[in-house]
Tab-separated table of C-alpha atoms and ligand atoms in Angstrom:
chain	number	residue	atom	x	y	z
V	11	UNK	CA	-23.884	-19.691	-3.028
V	12	UNK	CA	-22.857	-17.007	-5.506
V	13	UNK	CA	-19.656	-17.833	-7.379
V	14	UNK	CA	-16.492	-15.791	-7.827
V	15	UNK	CA	-17.461	-15.582	-11.487
V	16	UNK	CA	-20.762	-13.864	-10.742
V	17	UNK	CA	-19.117	-11.377	-8.383
V	18	UNK	CA	-16.410	-10.637	-10.942
V	19	UNK	CA	-18.972	-10.165	-13.739
V	20	UNK	CA	-20.754	-7.649	-11.506
V	21	UNK	CA	-17.453	-5.901	-10.699
V	22	UNK	CA	-16.729	-5.592	-14.432
V	23	UNK	CA	-20.024	-3.771	-14.922
V	24	UNK	CA	-19.025	-1.039	-12.492
V	25	UNK	CA	-15.227	-1.030	-12.232
V	26	UNK	CA	-12.709	-0.637	-15.037
V	27	UNK	CA	-11.569	-4.179	-15.828
V	28	UNK	CA	-13.421	-5.253	-12.694
V	29	UNK	CA	-10.571	-4.059	-10.451
V	30	UNK	CA	-8.971	-1.055	-8.800
V	31	UNK	CA	-5.386	-2.115	-9.451
V	32	UNK	CA	-4.457	-3.806	-12.743
V	33	UNK	CA	-2.484	-6.869	-11.552
V	34	UNK	CA	-5.549	-8.064	-9.650
V	35	UNK	CA	-7.318	-8.710	-12.976
V	36	UNK	CA	-5.106	-11.800	-13.613
V	37	UNK	CA	-4.379	-10.647	-17.186
V	38	UNK	CA	-0.806	-12.027	-17.014
V	39	UNK	CA	-1.783	-15.430	-15.780
V	40	UNK	CA	-5.230	-15.917	-17.285
V	41	UNK	CA	-8.378	-17.098	-15.576
V	42	UNK	CA	-10.528	-15.107	-13.211
V	43	UNK	CA	-9.432	-13.632	-9.900
V	44	UNK	CA	-11.013	-14.798	-6.669
V	45	UNK	CA	-13.142	-12.252	-4.848
V	46	UNK	CA	-11.835	-12.237	-1.300
V	47	UNK	CA	-14.353	-12.222	1.528
V	48	UNK	CA	-11.958	-12.254	4.461
V	49	UNK	CA	-8.433	-13.048	5.584
V	50	UNK	CA	-6.824	-14.289	8.783
V	51	UNK	CA	-3.188	-15.068	9.541
V	52	UNK	CA	-1.582	-16.531	6.431
V	53	UNK	CA	-4.923	-17.446	4.832
V	54	UNK	CA	-7.245	-15.752	2.348
V	55	UNK	CA	-10.838	-16.912	1.859
V	56	UNK	CA	-12.895	-16.184	-1.238
V	57	UNK	CA	-16.651	-15.735	-1.598
V	58	UNK	CA	-17.027	-19.424	-2.500
V	59	UNK	CA	-15.395	-20.390	0.784
V	60	UNK	CA	-12.125	-21.545	-0.843
V	61	UNK	CA	-9.095	-21.178	1.412
V	62	UNK	CA	-5.716	-20.094	0.040
V	63	UNK	CA	-2.325	-20.026	1.719
V	64	UNK	CA	-1.360	-16.465	0.899
V	65	UNK	CA	2.113	-15.627	-0.430
V	66	UNK	CA	1.172	-12.086	-1.441
V	67	UNK	CA	0.493	-10.896	2.118
V	68	UNK	CA	-1.057	-7.652	0.847
V	69	UNK	CA	2.185	-7.123	-1.121
V	70	UNK	CA	4.159	-7.302	2.099
V	71	UNK	CA	2.056	-5.045	4.311
V	72	UNK	CA	0.739	-8.004	6.295
V	73	UNK	CA	4.129	-9.041	7.673
V	74	UNK	CA	2.384	-10.248	10.845
V	75	UNK	CA	-0.363	-11.977	8.856
V	76	UNK	CA	-3.887	-10.773	8.210
V	77	UNK	CA	-6.220	-9.321	10.831
V	78	UNK	CA	-3.722	-9.525	13.666
V	79	UNK	CA	-5.758	-8.893	16.790
V	80	UNK	CA	-3.675	-6.083	18.310
V	81	UNK	CA	-3.835	-4.131	15.035
V	82	UNK	CA	-7.556	-4.673	14.497
V	83	UNK	CA	-8.301	-3.646	18.105
V	84	UNK	CA	-6.183	-0.545	17.779
V	85	UNK	CA	-7.990	0.519	14.586
V	86	UNK	CA	-11.399	-0.223	16.125
V	87	UNK	CA	-10.565	1.890	19.191
V	88	UNK	CA	-9.348	4.733	17.004
V	89	UNK	CA	-12.448	4.519	14.801
V	90	UNK	CA	-14.721	5.129	17.772
V	91	UNK	CA	-12.923	8.443	18.343
V	92	UNK	CA	-13.490	9.646	14.782
V	93	UNK	CA	-12.448	8.487	11.322
V	94	UNK	CA	-10.698	11.585	10.066
V	95	UNK	CA	-10.201	14.991	11.652
V	96	UNK	CA	-8.760	17.250	8.973
V	97	UNK	CA	-6.496	18.332	11.812
V	98	UNK	CA	-3.504	16.825	13.582
V	99	UNK	CA	-3.648	13.938	16.054
V	100	UNK	CA	-1.003	12.746	18.492
V	101	UNK	CA	-0.691	9.345	16.807
V	102	UNK	CA	1.095	11.041	13.876
V	103	UNK	CA	4.071	12.022	16.014
V	104	UNK	CA	4.065	8.625	17.749
V	105	UNK	CA	4.291	6.749	14.440
V	106	UNK	CA	6.907	9.213	13.146
V	107	UNK	CA	9.050	8.641	16.245
V	108	UNK	CA	8.784	4.852	15.820
V	109	UNK	CA	9.647	4.969	12.114
V	110	UNK	CA	12.539	7.405	12.547
V	111	UNK	CA	14.071	5.288	15.323
V	112	UNK	CA	14.874	2.715	12.636
V	113	UNK	CA	16.673	5.019	10.171
V	114	UNK	CA	20.083	6.402	11.042
V	115	UNK	CA	20.431	10.020	10.021
V	116	UNK	CA	16.707	10.550	9.354
V	117	UNK	CA	15.263	13.253	11.639
V	118	UNK	CA	11.912	14.100	10.085
V	119	UNK	CA	9.021	12.254	8.460
V	120	UNK	CA	6.056	13.206	6.286
V	121	UNK	CA	3.158	10.774	5.999
V	122	UNK	CA	1.099	10.322	2.849
V	123	UNK	CA	-1.718	7.915	1.980
V	124	UNK	CA	0.276	5.677	-0.374
V	125	UNK	CA	3.774	4.738	-1.491
V	126	UNK	CA	3.051	6.458	-4.813
V	127	UNK	CA	2.464	9.775	-3.076
V	128	UNK	CA	5.558	9.359	-0.899
V	129	UNK	CA	7.719	8.841	-3.991
V	130	UNK	CA	6.025	11.659	-5.891
V	131	UNK	CA	6.784	13.997	-3.007
V	132	UNK	CA	10.354	12.731	-2.619
V	133	UNK	CA	11.054	13.381	-6.296
V	134	UNK	CA	9.639	16.899	-6.134
V	135	UNK	CA	11.613	17.544	-2.961
V	136	UNK	CA	14.915	16.539	-4.590
V	137	UNK	CA	14.145	18.873	-7.489
V	138	UNK	CA	13.313	21.684	-5.104
V	139	UNK	CA	16.453	21.136	-3.023
V	140	UNK	CA	18.937	20.760	-5.882
V	141	UNK	CA	17.357	23.110	-8.419
V	142	UNK	CA	17.963	20.360	-10.995
V	143	UNK	CA	15.329	18.487	-13.010
V	144	UNK	CA	16.581	15.111	-14.167
V	145	UNK	CA	15.748	11.911	-12.335
V	146	UNK	CA	17.539	8.603	-12.769
V	147	UNK	CA	15.631	5.373	-12.255
V	148	UNK	CA	16.315	1.748	-13.107
V	149	UNK	CA	14.266	-0.359	-15.484
V	150	UNK	CA	12.105	-2.885	-13.727
V	151	UNK	CA	12.050	-0.921	-10.469
V	152	UNK	CA	8.540	0.207	-9.594
V	153	UNK	CA	7.980	3.339	-7.551
V	154	UNK	CA	4.231	3.792	-7.845
V	155	UNK	CA	2.311	5.251	-10.737
V	156	UNK	CA	3.255	8.929	-10.849
V	157	UNK	CA	4.453	10.290	-14.210
V	158	UNK	CA	8.145	10.694	-13.433
V	159	UNK	CA	8.804	7.140	-12.280
V	160	UNK	CA	6.480	4.993	-14.379
V	161	UNK	CA	8.772	4.672	-17.382
V	162	UNK	CA	10.196	1.166	-17.678
V	163	UNK	CA	8.415	0.348	-14.452
V	164	UNK	CA	8.198	-3.117	-12.955
V	165	UNK	CA	5.212	-4.729	-11.250
V	166	UNK	CA	1.921	-4.327	-13.171
V	167	UNK	CA	3.511	-1.617	-15.346
V	168	UNK	CA	5.900	-4.238	-16.758
V	169	UNK	CA	3.037	-5.659	-18.805
V	170	UNK	CA	2.895	-2.484	-20.869
V	171	UNK	CA	5.589	-1.289	-23.261
V	172	UNK	CA	4.210	2.253	-23.404
V	173	UNK	CA	1.954	4.335	-21.245
V	174	UNK	CA	-0.305	7.018	-22.630
V	175	UNK	CA	-0.775	10.214	-20.697
V	176	UNK	CA	2.797	10.894	-19.593
V	177	UNK	CA	3.912	14.249	-20.989
V	178	UNK	CA	6.974	14.080	-23.259
V	179	UNK	CA	8.706	16.696	-21.126
V	180	UNK	CA	8.363	14.544	-18.019
V	181	UNK	CA	9.595	11.467	-19.874
V	182	UNK	CA	12.587	13.446	-21.187
V	183	UNK	CA	13.658	14.266	-17.646
V	184	UNK	CA	13.600	10.644	-16.516
V	185	UNK	CA	16.824	8.852	-17.403
V	186	UNK	CA	16.579	5.079	-17.251
V	187	UNK	CA	19.514	2.826	-16.419
V	188	UNK	CA	19.801	-0.956	-16.113
V	189	UNK	CA	19.982	-2.298	-12.550
V	190	UNK	CA	23.360	-3.845	-11.614
V	191	UNK	CA	25.024	-2.142	-14.611
V	192	UNK	CA	27.738	-0.096	-12.928
V	193	UNK	CA	29.254	1.120	-16.177
V	194	UNK	CA	25.868	2.194	-17.519
V	195	UNK	CA	25.150	4.420	-14.530
V	196	UNK	CA	28.688	5.821	-14.641
V	197	UNK	CA	28.145	6.791	-18.286
V	198	UNK	CA	24.852	8.501	-17.401
V	199	UNK	CA	26.592	10.559	-14.725
V	200	UNK	CA	29.446	11.466	-17.086
V	201	UNK	CA	26.949	12.972	-19.527
V	202	UNK	CA	24.269	14.363	-17.203
V	203	UNK	CA	25.875	14.506	-13.724
V	204	UNK	CA	25.338	18.244	-13.262
V	205	UNK	CA	21.636	18.013	-14.245
V	206	UNK	CA	20.644	15.057	-12.061
V	207	UNK	CA	18.481	15.950	-9.059
V	208	UNK	CA	18.185	12.398	-7.779
V	209	UNK	CA	18.624	8.714	-8.340
V	210	UNK	CA	15.742	6.566	-7.121
V	211	UNK	CA	15.974	2.827	-6.705
V	212	UNK	CA	14.766	-0.203	-4.847
V	213	UNK	CA	17.961	-1.385	-3.139
V	214	UNK	CA	16.688	-4.940	-3.531
V	215	UNK	CA	14.275	-4.750	-6.455
V	216	UNK	CA	11.113	-6.766	-5.916
V	217	UNK	CA	8.969	-5.498	-8.759
V	218	UNK	CA	10.726	-7.280	-11.627
V	219	UNK	CA	10.595	-10.318	-9.401
V	220	UNK	CA	13.261	-10.362	-6.698
V	221	UNK	CA	16.666	-9.291	-8.020
V	222	UNK	CA	19.745	-9.158	-5.822
V	223	UNK	CA	22.101	-6.205	-6.080
V	224	UNK	CA	25.643	-6.943	-7.237
V	225	UNK	CA	28.196	-6.293	-4.503
V	226	UNK	CA	29.546	-2.814	-5.055
V	227	UNK	CA	26.778	-1.641	-7.388
V	228	UNK	CA	24.783	0.118	-4.675
V	229	UNK	CA	27.934	1.679	-3.214
V	230	UNK	CA	28.903	2.998	-6.636
V	231	UNK	CA	25.464	4.569	-7.125
V	232	UNK	CA	25.811	6.232	-3.720
V	233	UNK	CA	29.320	7.466	-4.596
V	234	UNK	CA	28.221	8.915	-7.941
V	235	UNK	CA	25.351	10.790	-6.269
V	236	UNK	CA	27.632	12.290	-3.631
V	237	UNK	CA	30.251	13.298	-6.197
V	238	UNK	CA	27.789	15.051	-8.501
V	239	UNK	CA	25.564	16.620	-5.839
V	240	UNK	CA	22.553	14.463	-6.758
V	241	UNK	CA	20.365	13.100	-3.950
V	242	UNK	CA	19.794	9.406	-3.399
V	243	UNK	CA	16.236	8.177	-2.807
V	244	UNK	CA	16.032	4.633	-1.440
V	245	UNK	CA	12.563	3.344	-2.161
V	246	UNK	CA	11.968	0.997	0.762
V	247	UNK	CA	8.203	0.746	0.372
V	248	UNK	CA	8.659	-3.045	0.310
V	249	UNK	CA	11.997	-3.555	2.070
V	250	UNK	CA	11.492	-1.124	4.985
V	251	UNK	CA	11.020	-3.168	8.195
V	252	UNK	CA	10.939	-6.391	6.146
V	253	UNK	CA	14.194	-7.961	7.365
V	254	UNK	CA	14.408	-6.414	10.823
V	255	UNK	CA	13.481	-3.178	12.567
V	256	UNK	CA	15.413	-1.201	9.959
V	257	UNK	CA	15.618	-0.551	6.247
V	258	UNK	CA	17.549	-2.862	3.949
V	259	UNK	CA	19.911	0.109	3.443
V	260	UNK	CA	21.481	-0.852	6.779
V	261	UNK	CA	22.402	-4.315	5.498
V	262	UNK	CA	24.161	-2.851	2.444
V	263	UNK	CA	25.782	0.067	4.296
V	264	UNK	CA	23.977	2.698	2.222
V	265	UNK	CA	22.858	6.052	3.664
V	266	UNK	CA	20.318	7.625	1.315
V	267	UNK	CA	19.257	11.257	1.517
V	268	UNK	CA	15.578	10.319	1.463
V	269	UNK	CA	13.892	6.982	2.173
V	270	UNK	CA	10.383	6.265	0.983
V	271	UNK	CA	8.216	3.832	2.927
V	272	UNK	CA	4.744	2.295	2.809
V	273	UNK	CA	3.030	-1.065	3.275
V	274	UNK	CA	4.419	-2.433	6.605
V	275	UNK	CA	4.375	0.972	8.337
V	276	UNK	CA	0.611	1.171	7.733
V	277	UNK	CA	-0.204	-2.245	9.193
V	278	UNK	CA	-2.557	-2.856	6.246
V	279	UNK	CA	-4.074	0.627	6.136
V	280	UNK	CA	-3.295	3.158	3.350
V	281	UNK	CA	-0.013	4.842	4.365
V	282	UNK	CA	3.196	6.058	2.789
V	283	UNK	CA	6.027	8.134	4.198
V	284	UNK	CA	9.245	9.837	3.328
V	285	UNK	CA	11.977	10.327	5.890
V	286	UNK	CA	15.300	12.140	5.764
V	287	UNK	CA	17.607	14.712	7.329
V	288	UNK	CA	16.011	17.889	8.665
V	289	UNK	CA	17.896	20.117	6.257
V	290	UNK	CA	16.258	18.319	3.308
V	291	UNK	CA	12.857	17.513	4.824
V	292	UNK	CA	12.403	21.089	6.050
V	293	UNK	CA	12.239	22.231	2.432
V	294	UNK	CA	8.684	20.808	2.438
V	295	UNK	CA	5.761	23.106	3.233
V	296	UNK	CA	5.035	24.603	5.730
V	297	UNK	CA	8.757	25.031	6.576
V	298	UNK	CA	9.878	25.289	2.973
V	299	UNK	CA	8.689	26.017	-0.537
V	300	UNK	CA	8.150	22.471	-1.863
V	301	UNK	CA	4.414	21.933	-1.576
V	302	UNK	CA	2.737	18.697	-0.538
V	303	UNK	CA	-0.499	18.002	1.345
V	304	UNK	CA	-3.255	15.437	1.867
V	305	UNK	CA	-6.781	15.376	3.295
V	306	UNK	CA	-6.173	11.882	4.674
V	307	UNK	CA	-2.435	12.225	5.352
V	308	UNK	CA	-1.750	11.165	8.939
V	309	UNK	CA	-5.227	9.634	9.161
V	310	UNK	CA	-5.802	8.488	12.770
V	311	UNK	CA	-6.875	4.930	11.847
V	312	UNK	CA	-3.896	4.445	9.570
V	313	UNK	CA	-1.516	5.880	12.162
V	314	UNK	CA	-2.882	3.587	14.880
V	315	UNK	CA	-2.603	0.515	12.640
V	316	UNK	CA	1.019	1.455	11.886
V	317	UNK	CA	1.833	2.063	15.549
V	318	UNK	CA	0.355	-1.311	16.525
V	319	UNK	CA	2.264	-3.210	13.828
V	320	UNK	CA	5.605	-1.443	14.370
V	321	UNK	CA	5.307	-1.752	18.161
V	322	UNK	CA	5.030	-5.525	17.860
V	323	UNK	CA	7.947	-5.623	15.433
V	324	UNK	CA	10.069	-3.444	17.692
V	325	UNK	CA	9.231	-4.989	21.050
V	326	UNK	CA	8.975	-8.675	20.237
V	327	UNK	CA	12.361	-9.778	18.888
V	328	UNK	CA	11.039	-13.299	18.313
V	329	UNK	CA	9.043	-12.082	15.293
V	330	UNK	CA	12.010	-11.324	13.024
V	331	UNK	CA	13.978	-14.235	14.460
V	332	UNK	CA	11.212	-16.709	13.651
V	333	UNK	CA	10.565	-15.183	10.227
V	334	UNK	CA	14.271	-15.363	9.423
V	335	UNK	CA	14.536	-19.001	10.442
V	336	UNK	CA	11.407	-19.912	8.479
V	337	UNK	CA	12.706	-18.001	5.453
V	338	UNK	CA	16.007	-19.908	5.560
V	339	UNK	CA	14.072	-23.183	5.778
V	340	UNK	CA	11.817	-22.193	2.872
V	341	UNK	CA	14.703	-21.009	0.711
V	342	UNK	CA	16.618	-24.248	1.299
V	343	UNK	CA	13.576	-26.200	0.212
V	344	UNK	CA	13.111	-24.002	-2.863
V	345	UNK	CA	16.783	-24.473	-3.777
V	346	UNK	CA	16.330	-28.251	-3.704
V	347	UNK	CA	13.134	-27.994	-5.740
V	348	UNK	CA	14.868	-25.897	-8.392
V	349	UNK	CA	17.945	-28.093	-8.523
V	350	UNK	CA	15.950	-31.275	-8.982
V	351	UNK	CA	13.430	-29.758	-11.410
V	352	UNK	CA	13.513	-30.805	-15.033
V	353	UNK	CA	12.238	-27.352	-15.996
V	354	UNK	CA	14.308	-24.291	-16.809
V	355	UNK	CA	13.742	-22.398	-13.569
V	356	UNK	CA	15.695	-19.795	-11.624
V	357	UNK	CA	15.302	-18.862	-7.973
V	358	UNK	CA	16.155	-15.429	-6.594
V	359	UNK	CA	15.494	-14.929	-2.905
V	360	UNK	CA	16.305	-12.493	-0.181
V	361	UNK	CA	15.170	-13.802	3.170
V	362	UNK	CA	11.348	-13.696	3.286
V	363	UNK	CA	11.047	-12.579	-0.365
V	364	UNK	CA	11.447	-14.911	-3.331
V	365	UNK	CA	10.670	-15.285	-7.008
V	366	UNK	CA	10.782	-18.335	-9.233
V	367	UNK	CA	11.560	-17.227	-12.772
V	368	UNK	CA	10.760	-19.571	-15.608
V	369	UNK	CA	12.863	-19.886	-18.734
V	370	UNK	CA	11.368	-20.860	-22.067
V	371	UNK	CA	10.838	-24.631	-22.189
V	372	UNK	CA	13.944	-25.123	-24.335
V	373	UNK	CA	15.891	-22.511	-22.285
V	374	UNK	CA	16.896	-20.913	-25.591
V	375	UNK	CA	16.687	-17.415	-24.145
V	376	UNK	CA	19.335	-18.320	-21.602
V	377	UNK	CA	21.548	-20.431	-23.813
V	378	UNK	CA	24.688	-19.535	-21.882
V	379	UNK	CA	23.106	-20.251	-18.503
V	380	UNK	CA	22.579	-23.553	-16.831
V	381	UNK	CA	19.053	-24.923	-16.787
V	382	UNK	CA	18.540	-23.796	-13.231
V	383	UNK	CA	20.134	-21.133	-11.096
V	384	UNK	CA	19.826	-20.241	-7.463
V	385	UNK	CA	20.702	-16.914	-5.875
V	386	UNK	CA	19.656	-16.761	-2.263
V	387	UNK	CA	20.755	-14.161	0.207
V	388	UNK	CA	19.874	-14.320	3.855
V	389	UNK	CA	20.372	-11.314	6.112
V	390	UNK	CA	23.998	-10.503	5.347
V	391	UNK	CA	24.663	-9.601	1.738
V	392	UNK	CA	27.504	-12.051	1.276
V	393	UNK	CA	26.610	-13.796	-1.951
V	394	UNK	CA	26.780	-12.433	-5.460
V	395	UNK	CA	23.647	-11.678	-7.433
V	396	UNK	CA	22.326	-14.250	-9.858
V	397	UNK	CA	24.237	-14.570	-13.099
V	398	UNK	CA	20.941	-15.341	-14.816
V	399	UNK	CA	18.190	-12.964	-13.635
V	400	UNK	CA	20.022	-9.849	-12.507
V	401	UNK	CA	18.168	-7.005	-14.200
V	402	UNK	CA	14.971	-6.189	-16.060
V	403	UNK	CA	16.368	-7.239	-19.374
V	404	UNK	CA	17.067	-10.781	-18.133
V	405	UNK	CA	13.816	-10.899	-16.124
V	406	UNK	CA	11.905	-9.953	-19.272
V	407	UNK	CA	13.356	-12.917	-21.154
V	408	UNK	CA	11.607	-15.264	-18.756
V	409	UNK	CA	8.575	-17.054	-20.023
V	410	UNK	CA	5.275	-15.421	-19.061
V	411	UNK	CA	3.391	-18.471	-20.304
V	412	UNK	CA	5.501	-20.892	-18.236
V	413	UNK	CA	4.863	-18.731	-15.159
V	414	UNK	CA	1.147	-18.578	-15.976
V	415	UNK	CA	0.992	-22.371	-16.220
V	416	UNK	CA	2.778	-22.753	-12.872
V	417	UNK	CA	0.586	-20.069	-11.276
V	418	UNK	CA	-2.581	-21.831	-12.491
V	419	UNK	CA	-1.520	-25.141	-10.953
V	420	UNK	CA	-0.552	-23.532	-7.652
V	421	UNK	CA	-3.760	-21.497	-7.550
V	422	UNK	CA	-5.809	-24.626	-8.198
V	423	UNK	CA	-3.995	-26.289	-5.304
V	424	UNK	CA	-4.920	-23.457	-2.905
V	425	UNK	CA	-1.930	-21.101	-3.022
V	426	UNK	CA	-2.386	-17.400	-3.686
V	427	UNK	CA	0.808	-16.323	-5.488
V	428	UNK	CA	1.495	-13.022	-7.242
V	429	UNK	CA	-0.542	-13.070	-10.458
V	430	UNK	CA	2.500	-11.961	-12.491
V	431	UNK	CA	6.096	-13.099	-12.950
V	432	UNK	CA	7.318	-9.568	-12.160
V	433	UNK	CA	6.546	-9.686	-8.444
V	434	UNK	CA	7.847	-11.168	-5.206
V	435	UNK	CA	6.313	-13.884	-3.044
V	436	UNK	CA	6.083	-12.738	0.582
V	437	UNK	CA	6.461	-14.968	3.604
V	438	UNK	CA	4.875	-13.557	6.759
V	439	UNK	CA	5.343	-14.203	10.449
V	440	UNK	CA	1.929	-15.879	10.428
V	441	UNK	CA	3.087	-18.692	8.124
V	442	UNK	CA	3.969	-21.883	9.959
V	443	UNK	CA	6.521	-24.552	9.183
V	444	UNK	CA	3.608	-26.751	8.194
V	445	UNK	CA	2.398	-24.117	5.685
V	446	UNK	CA	5.902	-23.978	4.251
V	447	UNK	CA	6.117	-27.776	3.988
V	448	UNK	CA	2.776	-27.927	2.170
V	449	UNK	CA	3.944	-25.148	-0.155
V	450	UNK	CA	7.280	-26.851	-0.853
V	451	UNK	CA	5.551	-30.119	-1.717
V	452	UNK	CA	3.331	-28.283	-4.206
V	453	UNK	CA	6.277	-26.341	-5.674
V	454	UNK	CA	8.232	-29.599	-6.168
V	455	UNK	CA	5.223	-31.292	-7.728
V	456	UNK	CA	4.664	-28.446	-10.149
V	457	UNK	CA	8.302	-27.992	-11.105
V	458	UNK	CA	8.715	-31.585	-12.159
D	523	PLP	C1	9.002	-0.225	-4.173
D	523	PLP	C2	7.643	0.408	-4.303
D	523	PLP	N1	7.529	1.738	-4.313
D	523	PLP	C3	6.340	2.349	-4.410
D	523	PLP	C4	5.182	1.623	-4.518
D	523	PLP	C5	3.865	2.318	-4.604
D	523	PLP	O1	3.161	2.129	-3.430
D	523	PLP	P1	1.539	2.230	-3.414
D	523	PLP	O2	1.053	1.035	-4.157
D	523	PLP	O3	1.208	2.225	-1.954
D	523	PLP	O4	1.187	3.499	-4.077
D	523	PLP	C6	5.244	0.232	-4.521
D	523	PLP	C7	4.031	-0.574	-4.650
D	523	PLP	O5	4.039	-1.761	-4.773
D	523	PLP	C8	6.508	-0.402	-4.415
D	523	PLP	O6	6.632	-1.736	-4.428
């Protein structure tokens, strides 16, 4: 049987770094990535036949697990009718209606082929609507790889301190603030309020690892936008439909002007979307003068996958209920593991999303913090954010090498975790209590 190594060597001959998305190359954690042959439920299988319990879940898209039958059947049926029309199909309006039913105050949608494109379009739209040029983003939040939002980006971009190819002019128009720093964002608005077209943020950042928003911080951002006439873009590419048939904005009482979506709404196929009020969305072409288009936008296979996934999420209330209960069980277990660990380790979790952050072995970077810290929020945002890892600056102090060591042990034991500290682990509805117990045992073993 050919080994992962041989497949990866071949990939490196033909693909840059052997991959099509940088984090997959395992540069942060060392070693070689597995080459996946197939996936089912909560399991991934590589070309050597090794089975992994998957806590990446296609970065959240596979909320129902991999290769869920109803979704696969729906895509297969659609495929027989044609892969791409270059013209409209009815499934586009059906998916739009489903998505919009979950967002109060959003009347119109535009589908793209990725979250990156959705954000890129949202940013252009805010500039077109307001006639202003500056964009505010938060360090450690990741919004895809378009020029305007990549600066101080989380996720894979967090491994790089500078990115070539972004024009200085674009960089000058992106103002970067620290997440959870209310005074910092207030200062930015005092100086630039009249020039700011939009603020974009992940309401619960997941791309610097999971970080919980401080009570009041999100409300203050919303207030500042309203006061200055800037638009608020909630990037819910990860959090949309993650905690229930709604966006996380509902849990925090935030009403953004535009919401960007991806991942879950595509059921595993390439999809992104932006949704918002008609008066804003109608500034897009063909109604308005802000141009955006896509050969594969509204692709029939992608639309059908999204419809199948969202229909299950909408019509079977047991899915979110079970996922919530399993998440609470997992997070309790993780709390215990962190509290009894002799390592410097910090847990941030929001329901089915969690990150274990590792301090340096002597915890010197967090000298004022206790050796371990736990910040877990279930559905209602009642608890305060972590006093340890609460922004990109604190996340960046965590030890990449300690995470890499932990990752290596977990990977060797058959768990596929995010191959970088600056990511979330995703629980899916296909994980079982037994999977979670096996995972917790391994976490405990490797934290001691
Ligand atoms: C919050 C957020 N926004 C945007 C994106 C970009 O989405 P895509 O990778 O589909 O381009 C991502 C990707 O992980 C994301 O997490």
